[in-house]
Amino acid sequence: MTAQREWFEKDYYAVLGVAKDASAKDITRAYRRLARQFHPDANPGDAAAEERFKEISAAYDVVGDEAKRTEYDEVRAAGPMGGFGPGGFAGGDGLGDLLGQMFGRGRRGTVGPRRGDDLESVLTLDFVEAARGITTTLHLTADSVCSSCSGSGARPGTTPKQCGACGGRGSVAENQGPFSFSSPCRGCGGAGRVVEYPCATCRGSGLERRPREVNVRIPAGVDDGQRIRLKGRGSPGRNGGPAGDLLVECRVAPHPVFARDGLNLLVRVAVPWTEAVLGGSVEVPVLEGDPVRLKLKPGTQAGSRHRVKNRGISTQRDQGDLIVTVDIDVPSRLTDEQRAAVEALHSVLAPTTGAGS
Ligand SMILES: [Zn+2]
Ligand SMILES: [Zn+2]
């Protein structure tokens, strides 16, 4: 901080006798020449020369270093009265920050245009809504543009006046040693306007905390936990700054039949064991539309997965598949006739283990 304060007050280019746009080479050359001239060894007992030598070294330490020089130039450009337009601090360009740090004036963004806050909301969707996409209304309680004064902060029927302290510029000149600096106007907080008769609803802030309805379009295929960013749908900005964003976290309720893996839908179907052995076809539910029939090869295994192309979740860009996992349905009860048949089969398949009889 002290270094930057010093930078404001000292013209290192003048110390080295070079132009502000001098090349790095010229600066080094000038430094070497002056350093030789004023070196204490060459001027024994000469306090003035020693002082000059220190100045030259300090100057070269900054403008002889590319990164420091850039920083120095920026600090100098901000100084006396430079860098500020009639609108006061240009929010977010770093200049305001720099000066704020240097002179301890408040935190970033307390003056000038300020972007509105991002808002967060949680939206619970059922499984099908998430798959299809949905247009819905979110209910939030958040800062909104005041409904009484439309955000001006002035009582309806009145208008904010130009600030007398700064003439509407939002900044005032202030003396700091030999220079005068621009600083945000205390009279208007940098807005350039003052509200004489504050709006009763928002007490002059222009913002009102109230329930708000926001219509949102949730795209097809959102997944549980996914956040959708809706640009410019958050809190309104101040002093002409842009609105923040609205972040909607989607919670997707589970489905009794289907699960998801990205855009793929997962489903389990039970197949009679005889059909798994002999092969056949099984009806598989889909999320939307008529069921599809899945062909099974003879010898289909329990837990085997089968893909039905393009019957998953479809978005504008992509199309998922339906992944069918086969469960083997083993009957818990048999008729006498069935039992006899299975026993006969068993004796054929596994004659050595016996049928348990
Ligand atoms: Zn108001
Ligand atoms: Zn003012």
mmCIF file of C-alpha atoms and ligand atoms in Angstrom:
data_model
loop_
_atom_site.group_PDB
_atom_site.id
_atom_site.type_symbol
_atom_site.label_atom_id
_atom_site.label_comp_id
_atom_site.label_asym_id
_atom_site.label_seq_id
_atom_site.Cartn_x
_atom_site.Cartn_y
_atom_site.Cartn_z
ATOM 1 C CA MET A 1 0.000 0.000 0.000
ATOM 2 C CA THR A 2 2.767 2.402 0.877
ATOM 3 C CA ALA A 3 4.559 1.432 -2.306
ATOM 4 C CA GLN A 4 1.502 2.352 -4.348
ATOM 5 C CA ARG A 5 1.100 5.590 -2.446
ATOM 6 C CA GLU A 6 4.708 6.339 -3.333
ATOM 7 C CA TRP A 7 4.048 5.475 -6.949
ATOM 8 C CA PHE A 8 1.388 8.137 -7.048
ATOM 9 C CA GLU A 9 3.741 10.777 -5.852
ATOM 10 C CA LYS A 10 6.915 9.879 -7.708
ATOM 11 C CA ASP A 11 7.495 10.172 -11.408
ATOM 12 C CA TYR A 12 10.071 7.458 -11.955
ATOM 13 C CA TYR A 13 10.349 8.243 -15.640
ATOM 14 C CA ALA A 14 11.371 11.799 -14.785
ATOM 15 C CA VAL A 15 13.855 10.479 -12.220
ATOM 16 C CA LEU A 16 15.504 8.435 -14.960
ATOM 17 C CA GLY A 17 15.093 11.202 -17.518
ATOM 18 C CA VAL A 18 13.175 9.065 -20.010
ATOM 19 C CA ALA A 19 9.829 9.372 -21.727
ATOM 20 C CA LYS A 20 6.814 7.464 -20.365
ATOM 21 C CA ASP A 21 6.771 5.282 -23.446
ATOM 22 C CA ALA A 22 10.514 4.640 -23.447
ATOM 23 C CA SER A 23 11.559 1.117 -24.396
ATOM 24 C CA ALA A 24 12.893 -1.242 -21.741
ATOM 25 C CA LYS A 25 16.298 -0.966 -23.368
ATOM 26 C CA ASP A 26 16.332 2.839 -23.165
ATOM 27 C CA ILE A 27 15.287 2.708 -19.521
ATOM 28 C CA THR A 28 18.106 0.311 -18.687
ATOM 29 C CA ARG A 29 20.597 2.439 -20.611
ATOM 30 C CA ALA A 30 19.480 5.612 -18.793
ATOM 31 C CA TYR A 31 19.636 3.844 -15.447
ATOM 32 C CA ARG A 32 23.199 2.566 -16.039
ATOM 33 C CA ARG A 33 24.414 5.962 -17.113
ATOM 34 C CA LEU A 34 22.901 7.736 -14.063
ATOM 35 C CA ALA A 35 23.931 4.988 -11.651
ATOM 36 C CA ARG A 36 27.557 5.315 -12.806
ATOM 37 C CA GLN A 37 27.349 9.102 -12.477
ATOM 38 C CA PHE A 38 25.873 9.169 -8.957
ATOM 39 C CA HIS A 39 27.366 6.013 -7.501
ATOM 40 C CA PRO A 40 28.654 6.648 -3.946
ATOM 41 C CA ASP A 41 32.029 5.204 -4.937
ATOM 42 C CA ALA A 42 32.356 7.919 -7.572
ATOM 43 C CA ASN A 43 31.152 10.644 -5.158
ATOM 44 C CA PRO A 44 32.676 9.938 -1.747
ATOM 45 C CA GLY A 45 31.096 12.012 1.025
ATOM 46 C CA ASP A 46 28.508 13.622 -1.294
ATOM 47 C CA ALA A 47 25.165 13.144 0.476
ATOM 48 C CA ALA A 48 23.157 14.709 -2.386
ATOM 49 C CA ALA A 49 24.662 12.279 -4.889
ATOM 50 C CA GLU A 50 23.925 9.366 -2.566
ATOM 51 C CA GLU A 51 20.294 10.480 -2.247
ATOM 52 C CA ARG A 52 20.030 10.790 -6.014
ATOM 53 C CA PHE A 53 21.560 7.326 -6.438
ATOM 54 C CA LYS A 54 18.898 5.866 -4.124
ATOM 55 C CA GLU A 55 16.138 7.552 -6.125
ATOM 56 C CA ILE A 56 17.520 6.228 -9.393
ATOM 57 C CA SER A 57 17.709 2.691 -7.980
ATOM 58 C CA ALA A 58 14.169 2.881 -6.595
ATOM 59 C CA ALA A 59 12.874 4.159 -9.945
ATOM 60 C CA TYR A 60 14.633 1.449 -11.924
ATOM 61 C CA ASP A 61 13.417 -1.168 -9.478
ATOM 62 C CA VAL A 62 9.874 -0.392 -10.658
ATOM 63 C CA VAL A 63 9.998 0.758 -14.269
ATOM 64 C CA GLY A 64 12.887 -1.598 -15.074
ATOM 65 C CA ASP A 65 10.615 -4.540 -14.283
ATOM 66 C CA GLU A 66 7.961 -5.189 -16.901
ATOM 67 C CA ALA A 67 5.209 -6.354 -14.531
ATOM 68 C CA LYS A 68 5.837 -3.632 -11.959
ATOM 69 C CA ARG A 69 6.011 -1.034 -14.694
ATOM 70 C CA THR A 70 2.579 -2.006 -16.010
ATOM 71 C CA GLU A 71 1.133 -1.780 -12.530
ATOM 72 C CA TYR A 72 2.858 1.537 -11.940
ATOM 73 C CA ASP A 73 1.497 2.958 -15.179
ATOM 74 C CA GLU A 74 -2.018 1.909 -14.172
ATOM 75 C CA VAL A 75 -1.709 3.530 -10.762
ATOM 76 C CA ARG A 76 -0.355 6.701 -12.332
ATOM 77 C CA ALA A 77 -3.106 6.747 -14.925
ATOM 78 C CA ALA A 78 -5.677 6.708 -12.129
ATOM 79 C CA GLY A 79 -4.080 9.672 -10.400
ATOM 80 C CA PRO A 80 -4.732 13.081 -10.136
ATOM 81 C CA MET A 81 -8.260 13.410 -11.444
ATOM 82 C CA GLY A 82 -7.511 10.966 -14.196
ATOM 83 C CA GLY A 83 -9.490 7.891 -14.965
ATOM 84 C CA PHE A 84 -12.921 8.983 -13.856
ATOM 85 C CA GLY A 85 -15.687 9.905 -16.162
ATOM 86 C CA PRO A 86 -18.714 11.910 -15.181
ATOM 87 C CA GLY A 87 -20.414 8.734 -14.042
ATOM 88 C CA GLY A 88 -18.030 8.283 -11.131
ATOM 89 C CA PHE A 89 -16.331 4.979 -10.601
ATOM 90 C CA ALA A 90 -16.543 2.638 -13.511
ATOM 91 C CA GLY A 91 -17.574 -0.432 -11.572
ATOM 92 C CA GLY A 92 -15.534 -3.575 -11.949
ATOM 93 C CA ASP A 93 -12.657 -2.269 -14.054
ATOM 94 C CA GLY A 94 -10.236 -2.596 -11.193
ATOM 95 C CA LEU A 95 -9.536 1.089 -10.880
ATOM 96 C CA GLY A 96 -12.155 1.623 -8.229
ATOM 97 C CA ASP A 97 -10.807 -1.373 -6.352
ATOM 98 C CA LEU A 98 -7.307 -0.079 -6.511
ATOM 99 C CA LEU A 99 -8.214 3.313 -5.127
ATOM 100 C CA GLY A 100 -10.496 1.755 -2.564
ATOM 101 C CA GLN A 101 -7.622 -0.327 -1.289
ATOM 102 C CA MET A 102 -5.208 2.555 -1.331
ATOM 103 C CA PHE A 103 -7.326 4.897 0.662
ATOM 104 C CA GLY A 104 -9.370 2.396 2.598
ATOM 105 C CA ARG A 105 -12.677 3.581 1.177
ATOM 106 C CA GLY A 106 -15.212 0.874 1.608
ATOM 107 C CA ARG A 107 -15.389 -2.395 -0.192
ATOM 108 C CA ARG A 108 -15.695 -3.095 -3.851
ATOM 109 C CA GLY A 109 -18.858 -2.123 -5.582
ATOM 110 C CA THR A 110 -20.410 0.124 -2.978
ATOM 111 C CA VAL A 111 -20.606 2.902 -5.554
ATOM 112 C CA GLY A 112 -21.358 3.029 -9.230
ATOM 113 C CA PRO A 113 -23.278 0.449 -11.241
ATOM 114 C CA ARG A 114 -23.520 -2.819 -9.436
ATOM 115 C CA ARG A 115 -24.657 -6.168 -10.794
ATOM 116 C CA GLY A 116 -27.641 -7.663 -9.007
ATOM 117 C CA ASP A 117 -27.222 -10.722 -6.822
ATOM 118 C CA ASP A 118 -27.617 -14.215 -8.164
ATOM 119 C CA LEU A 119 -30.644 -15.943 -6.753
ATOM 120 C CA GLU A 120 -31.004 -19.618 -6.060
ATOM 121 C CA SER A 121 -34.089 -21.699 -6.136
ATOM 122 C CA VAL A 122 -34.925 -25.364 -5.900
ATOM 123 C CA LEU A 123 -37.402 -26.949 -8.258
ATOM 124 C CA THR A 124 -38.786 -30.422 -7.693
ATOM 125 C CA LEU A 125 -39.820 -32.182 -10.861
ATOM 126 C CA ASP A 126 -41.392 -35.523 -11.359
ATOM 127 C CA PHE A 127 -39.519 -38.002 -13.466
ATOM 128 C CA VAL A 128 -41.516 -37.504 -16.634
ATOM 129 C CA GLU A 129 -41.383 -33.684 -16.405
ATOM 130 C CA ALA A 130 -37.619 -33.825 -16.120
ATOM 131 C CA ALA A 131 -37.395 -36.137 -19.123
ATOM 132 C CA ARG A 132 -39.724 -34.034 -21.282
ATOM 133 C CA GLY A 133 -38.767 -30.577 -20.104
ATOM 134 C CA ILE A 134 -41.294 -28.246 -18.624
ATOM 135 C CA THR A 135 -42.346 -24.627 -18.482
ATOM 136 C CA THR A 136 -43.243 -23.783 -14.931
ATOM 137 C CA THR A 137 -43.542 -20.925 -12.475
ATOM 138 C CA LEU A 138 -41.102 -20.512 -9.621
ATOM 139 C CA HIS A 139 -42.176 -18.679 -6.518
ATOM 140 C CA LEU A 140 -39.345 -16.806 -4.866
ATOM 141 C CA THR A 141 -39.070 -14.198 -2.187
ATOM 142 C CA ALA A 142 -36.293 -11.915 -3.280
ATOM 143 C CA ASP A 143 -35.252 -8.360 -3.928
ATOM 144 C CA SER A 144 -37.217 -7.049 -6.851
ATOM 145 C CA VAL A 145 -37.552 -3.688 -8.469
ATOM 146 C CA CYS A 146 -39.775 -1.706 -6.116
ATOM 147 C CA SER A 147 -43.343 -1.821 -7.356
ATOM 148 C CA SER A 148 -44.197 1.645 -5.991
ATOM 149 C CA CYS A 149 -41.332 3.686 -7.484
ATOM 150 C CA SER A 150 -40.197 1.385 -10.305
ATOM 151 C CA GLY A 151 -36.748 1.315 -8.735
ATOM 152 C CA SER A 152 -36.019 5.047 -8.635
ATOM 153 C CA GLY A 153 -36.261 5.156 -4.844
ATOM 154 C CA ALA A 154 -38.247 8.380 -5.060
ATOM 155 C CA ARG A 155 -41.773 8.717 -3.738
ATOM 156 C CA PRO A 156 -44.246 8.286 -6.592
ATOM 157 C CA GLY A 157 -44.896 11.682 -8.147
ATOM 158 C CA THR A 158 -41.405 12.942 -7.311
ATOM 159 C CA THR A 159 -38.107 12.357 -9.105
ATOM 160 C CA PRO A 160 -34.572 12.107 -7.722
ATOM 161 C CA LYS A 161 -32.641 15.365 -7.938
ATOM 162 C CA GLN A 162 -29.197 15.885 -9.321
ATOM 163 C CA CYS A 163 -26.731 15.786 -6.434
ATOM 164 C CA GLY A 164 -25.662 19.312 -5.449
ATOM 165 C CA ALA A 165 -22.417 18.184 -3.840
ATOM 166 C CA CYS A 166 -20.957 16.699 -7.006
ATOM 167 C CA GLY A 167 -23.127 18.270 -9.674
ATOM 168 C CA GLY A 168 -24.359 14.840 -10.717
ATOM 169 C CA ARG A 169 -20.891 13.496 -11.465
ATOM 170 C CA GLY A 170 -20.898 11.059 -8.569
ATOM 171 C CA SER A 171 -17.324 11.903 -7.647
ATOM 172 C CA VAL A 172 -15.595 14.829 -6.017
ATOM 173 C CA ALA A 173 -12.015 16.117 -6.055
ATOM 174 C CA GLU A 174 -10.170 15.783 -2.800
ATOM 175 C CA ASN A 175 -6.715 17.015 -1.862
ATOM 176 C CA GLN A 176 -4.116 14.471 -0.918
ATOM 177 C CA GLY A 177 -0.789 16.180 -0.497
ATOM 178 C CA PRO A 178 0.355 17.829 -3.694
ATOM 179 C CA PHE A 179 -2.305 16.127 -5.820
ATOM 180 C CA SER A 180 -6.029 16.103 -5.847
ATOM 181 C CA PHE A 181 -7.843 12.836 -6.300
ATOM 182 C CA SER A 182 -11.274 11.888 -7.407
ATOM 183 C CA SER A 183 -13.292 10.109 -4.777
ATOM 184 C CA PRO A 184 -16.924 8.976 -4.631
ATOM 185 C CA CYS A 185 -19.305 11.683 -3.574
ATOM 186 C CA ARG A 186 -20.523 11.265 0.004
ATOM 187 C CA GLY A 187 -23.636 13.234 -0.752
ATOM 188 C CA CYS A 188 -25.027 10.699 -3.176
ATOM 189 C CA GLY A 189 -22.860 7.612 -2.651
ATOM 190 C CA GLY A 190 -21.601 7.940 -6.217
ATOM 191 C CA ALA A 191 -25.013 7.759 -7.852
ATOM 192 C CA GLY A 192 -24.997 11.422 -8.914
ATOM 193 C CA ARG A 193 -28.613 11.726 -7.848
ATOM 194 C CA VAL A 194 -30.238 12.161 -4.467
ATOM 195 C CA VAL A 195 -33.724 11.197 -3.428
ATOM 196 C CA GLU A 196 -35.395 14.043 -1.581
ATOM 197 C CA TYR A 197 -38.609 12.266 -0.772
ATOM 198 C CA PRO A 198 -37.902 8.561 -0.401
ATOM 199 C CA CYS A 199 -40.422 6.025 -1.545
ATOM 200 C CA ALA A 200 -42.293 4.685 1.483
ATOM 201 C CA THR A 201 -42.308 1.115 0.224
ATOM 202 C CA CYS A 202 -38.562 0.671 -0.285
ATOM 203 C CA ARG A 203 -37.273 3.571 1.894
ATOM 204 C CA GLY A 204 -35.384 4.873 -1.111
ATOM 205 C CA SER A 205 -33.427 1.740 -1.979
ATOM 206 C CA GLY A 206 -35.444 1.094 -5.141
ATOM 207 C CA LEU A 207 -35.629 -2.562 -4.145
ATOM 208 C CA GLU A 208 -38.399 -4.367 -2.445
ATOM 209 C CA ARG A 209 -38.327 -7.810 -0.954
ATOM 210 C CA ARG A 210 -41.439 -9.516 -2.108
ATOM 211 C CA PRO A 211 -42.733 -12.777 -3.447
ATOM 212 C CA ARG A 212 -41.984 -13.005 -7.083
ATOM 213 C CA GLU A 213 -43.103 -15.371 -9.761
ATOM 214 C CA VAL A 214 -40.651 -16.320 -12.429
ATOM 215 C CA ASN A 215 -41.610 -18.350 -15.430
ATOM 216 C CA VAL A 216 -38.845 -20.722 -16.352
ATOM 217 C CA ARG A 217 -38.317 -23.152 -19.163
ATOM 218 C CA ILE A 218 -36.557 -26.268 -17.948
ATOM 219 C CA PRO A 219 -35.036 -28.114 -20.916
ATOM 220 C CA ALA A 220 -35.722 -31.778 -21.566
ATOM 221 C CA GLY A 221 -33.396 -34.244 -19.917
ATOM 222 C CA VAL A 222 -32.401 -32.404 -16.736
ATOM 223 C CA ASP A 223 -31.014 -34.723 -14.143
ATOM 224 C CA ASP A 224 -31.366 -34.818 -10.393
ATOM 225 C CA GLY A 225 -29.067 -32.234 -8.805
ATOM 226 C CA GLN A 226 -28.468 -30.355 -12.053
ATOM 227 C CA ARG A 227 -28.408 -26.557 -11.874
ATOM 228 C CA ILE A 228 -29.885 -24.429 -14.609
ATOM 229 C CA ARG A 229 -28.600 -20.861 -14.922
ATOM 230 C CA LEU A 230 -31.161 -18.375 -16.177
ATOM 231 C CA LYS A 231 -29.292 -15.270 -17.223
ATOM 232 C CA GLY A 232 -30.554 -11.936 -15.971
ATOM 233 C CA ARG A 233 -33.415 -13.448 -13.955
ATOM 234 C CA GLY A 234 -31.884 -12.762 -10.541
ATOM 235 C CA SER A 235 -31.987 -9.610 -8.435
ATOM 236 C CA PRO A 236 -32.069 -6.312 -10.320
ATOM 237 C CA GLY A 237 -28.818 -4.360 -10.544
ATOM 238 C CA ARG A 238 -28.229 -1.040 -8.816
ATOM 239 C CA ASN A 239 -27.299 2.271 -10.366
ATOM 240 C CA GLY A 240 -27.928 0.890 -13.822
ATOM 241 C CA GLY A 241 -25.963 -2.332 -13.307
ATOM 242 C CA PRO A 242 -27.153 -5.578 -14.918
ATOM 243 C CA ALA A 243 -29.427 -8.031 -13.136
ATOM 244 C CA GLY A 244 -27.963 -11.153 -11.569
ATOM 245 C CA ASP A 245 -28.752 -14.683 -12.672
ATOM 246 C CA LEU A 246 -31.235 -17.165 -11.308
ATOM 247 C CA LEU A 247 -29.830 -20.582 -10.511
ATOM 248 C CA VAL A 248 -32.411 -23.312 -10.388
ATOM 249 C CA GLU A 249 -31.395 -26.552 -8.779
ATOM 250 C CA CYS A 250 -33.505 -29.396 -10.137
ATOM 251 C CA ARG A 251 -34.553 -32.254 -7.902
ATOM 252 C CA VAL A 252 -35.988 -35.107 -9.879
ATOM 253 C CA ALA A 253 -38.336 -37.471 -8.070
ATOM 254 C CA PRO A 254 -37.776 -41.207 -8.639
ATOM 255 C CA HIS A 255 -40.057 -43.184 -10.922
ATOM 256 C CA PRO A 256 -41.722 -46.445 -9.838
ATOM 257 C CA VAL A 257 -40.628 -48.248 -13.022
ATOM 258 C CA PHE A 258 -37.762 -46.376 -14.647
ATOM 259 C CA ALA A 259 -34.375 -45.195 -13.505
ATOM 260 C CA ARG A 260 -31.896 -43.014 -15.378
ATOM 261 C CA ASP A 261 -28.322 -43.109 -16.428
ATOM 262 C CA GLY A 262 -27.777 -39.817 -18.183
ATOM 263 C CA LEU A 263 -30.193 -39.863 -21.088
ATOM 264 C CA ASN A 264 -30.590 -43.626 -20.982
ATOM 265 C CA LEU A 265 -33.637 -45.039 -19.291
ATOM 266 C CA LEU A 266 -33.192 -48.181 -17.251
ATOM 267 C CA VAL A 267 -35.930 -50.728 -16.748
ATOM 268 C CA ARG A 268 -36.129 -54.295 -15.450
ATOM 269 C CA VAL A 269 -38.471 -56.902 -16.898
ATOM 270 C CA ALA A 270 -39.303 -60.309 -15.505
ATOM 271 C CA VAL A 271 -39.121 -63.156 -18.029
ATOM 272 C CA PRO A 272 -40.557 -66.648 -17.296
ATOM 273 C CA TRP A 273 -37.610 -68.989 -16.857
ATOM 274 C CA THR A 274 -38.833 -71.269 -19.619
ATOM 275 C CA GLU A 275 -38.863 -68.357 -22.042
ATOM 276 C CA ALA A 276 -35.358 -67.382 -20.998
ATOM 277 C CA VAL A 277 -34.302 -70.931 -21.742
ATOM 278 C CA LEU A 278 -36.190 -71.341 -25.000
ATOM 279 C CA GLY A 279 -36.063 -67.772 -26.269
ATOM 280 C CA GLY A 280 -39.062 -65.625 -27.206
ATOM 281 C CA SER A 281 -40.121 -62.058 -26.788
ATOM 282 C CA VAL A 282 -41.170 -59.901 -23.886
ATOM 283 C CA GLU A 283 -43.154 -56.690 -23.625
ATOM 284 C CA VAL A 284 -41.158 -53.758 -22.295
ATOM 285 C CA PRO A 285 -42.758 -50.544 -21.037
ATOM 286 C CA VAL A 286 -41.453 -47.246 -22.406
ATOM 287 C CA LEU A 287 -41.755 -43.846 -20.737
ATOM 288 C CA GLU A 288 -44.022 -42.480 -23.428
ATOM 289 C CA GLY A 289 -46.081 -44.341 -25.983
ATOM 290 C CA ASP A 290 -46.883 -47.996 -26.515
ATOM 291 C CA PRO A 291 -44.730 -50.743 -25.035
ATOM 292 C CA VAL A 292 -42.110 -52.303 -27.286
ATOM 293 C CA ARG A 293 -41.414 -56.017 -27.735
ATOM 294 C CA LEU A 294 -37.922 -57.196 -26.984
ATOM 295 C CA LYS A 295 -36.731 -60.410 -28.631
ATOM 296 C CA LEU A 296 -34.861 -62.801 -26.407
ATOM 297 C CA LYS A 297 -32.425 -65.370 -27.674
ATOM 298 C CA PRO A 298 -32.586 -68.917 -26.332
ATOM 299 C CA GLY A 299 -30.452 -69.070 -23.207
ATOM 300 C CA THR A 300 -31.017 -65.498 -22.077
ATOM 301 C CA GLN A 301 -29.247 -64.993 -18.772
ATOM 302 C CA ALA A 302 -30.556 -63.431 -15.595
ATOM 303 C CA GLY A 303 -29.214 -59.888 -15.248
ATOM 304 C CA SER A 304 -28.347 -59.621 -18.947
ATOM 305 C CA ARG A 305 -28.820 -56.142 -20.402
ATOM 306 C CA HIS A 306 -30.520 -55.407 -23.697
ATOM 307 C CA ARG A 307 -30.539 -52.109 -25.544
ATOM 308 C CA VAL A 308 -33.574 -50.673 -27.305
ATOM 309 C CA LYS A 309 -32.191 -47.869 -29.454
ATOM 310 C CA ASN A 310 -33.523 -44.321 -29.136
ATOM 311 C CA ARG A 311 -36.233 -45.073 -26.602
ATOM 312 C CA GLY A 312 -34.525 -43.210 -23.781
ATOM 313 C CA ILE A 313 -34.761 -39.499 -23.076
ATOM 314 C CA SER A 314 -34.502 -37.236 -26.074
ATOM 315 C CA THR A 315 -33.203 -33.690 -25.979
ATOM 316 C CA GLN A 316 -32.724 -31.281 -28.861
ATOM 317 C CA ARG A 317 -29.220 -32.589 -29.383
ATOM 318 C CA ASP A 318 -29.239 -36.134 -28.151
ATOM 319 C CA GLN A 319 -31.250 -39.278 -27.832
ATOM 320 C CA GLY A 320 -30.828 -41.873 -25.129
ATOM 321 C CA ASP A 321 -31.567 -45.589 -25.277
ATOM 322 C CA LEU A 322 -33.741 -47.859 -23.215
ATOM 323 C CA ILE A 323 -31.620 -50.367 -21.323
ATOM 324 C CA VAL A 324 -33.563 -53.468 -20.336
ATOM 325 C CA THR A 325 -32.266 -55.731 -17.605
ATOM 326 C CA VAL A 326 -33.752 -59.244 -17.584
ATOM 327 C CA ASP A 327 -34.934 -60.790 -14.357
ATOM 328 C CA ILE A 328 -35.807 -64.495 -14.505
ATOM 329 C CA ASP A 329 -39.216 -65.239 -13.114
ATOM 330 C CA VAL A 330 -39.191 -68.502 -11.244
ATOM 331 C CA PRO A 331 -42.669 -69.796 -10.338
ATOM 332 C CA SER A 332 -43.177 -70.280 -6.622
ATOM 333 C CA ARG A 333 -45.967 -72.800 -7.100
ATOM 334 C CA LEU A 334 -46.450 -75.531 -9.706
ATOM 335 C CA THR A 335 -49.383 -77.713 -10.650
ATOM 336 C CA ASP A 336 -48.810 -81.457 -10.449
ATOM 337 C CA GLU A 337 -48.557 -81.614 -14.195
ATOM 338 C CA GLN A 338 -45.977 -78.802 -14.312
ATOM 339 C CA ARG A 339 -44.008 -80.341 -11.512
ATOM 340 C CA ALA A 340 -43.840 -83.690 -13.306
ATOM 341 C CA ALA A 341 -42.647 -81.933 -16.474
ATOM 342 C CA VAL A 342 -39.947 -79.983 -14.635
ATOM 343 C CA GLU A 343 -38.778 -83.118 -12.848
ATOM 344 C CA ALA A 344 -38.518 -84.900 -16.160
ATOM 345 C CA LEU A 345 -36.512 -81.975 -17.541
ATOM 346 C CA HIS A 346 -34.335 -81.936 -14.471
ATOM 347 C CA SER A 347 -33.492 -85.640 -14.765
ATOM 348 C CA VAL A 348 -32.472 -85.007 -18.377
ATOM 349 C CA LEU A 349 -30.344 -81.959 -17.593
ATOM 350 C CA ALA A 350 -28.758 -83.142 -14.334
ATOM 351 C CA PRO A 351 -29.179 -86.957 -14.078
ATOM 352 C CA THR A 352 -26.457 -87.398 -11.492
ATOM 353 C CA THR A 353 -27.612 -84.919 -8.824
ATOM 354 C CA GLY A 354 -31.055 -86.465 -8.376
ATOM 355 C CA ALA A 355 -34.330 -84.643 -8.073
ATOM 356 C CA GLY A 356 -34.339 -84.582 -4.322
ATOM 357 C CA SER A 357 -36.626 -87.597 -4.129
HETATM 358 ZN ZN ZN B 1 -39.707 2.273 -3.944
HETATM 359 ZN ZN ZN B 2 -23.020 13.498 -5.352
#
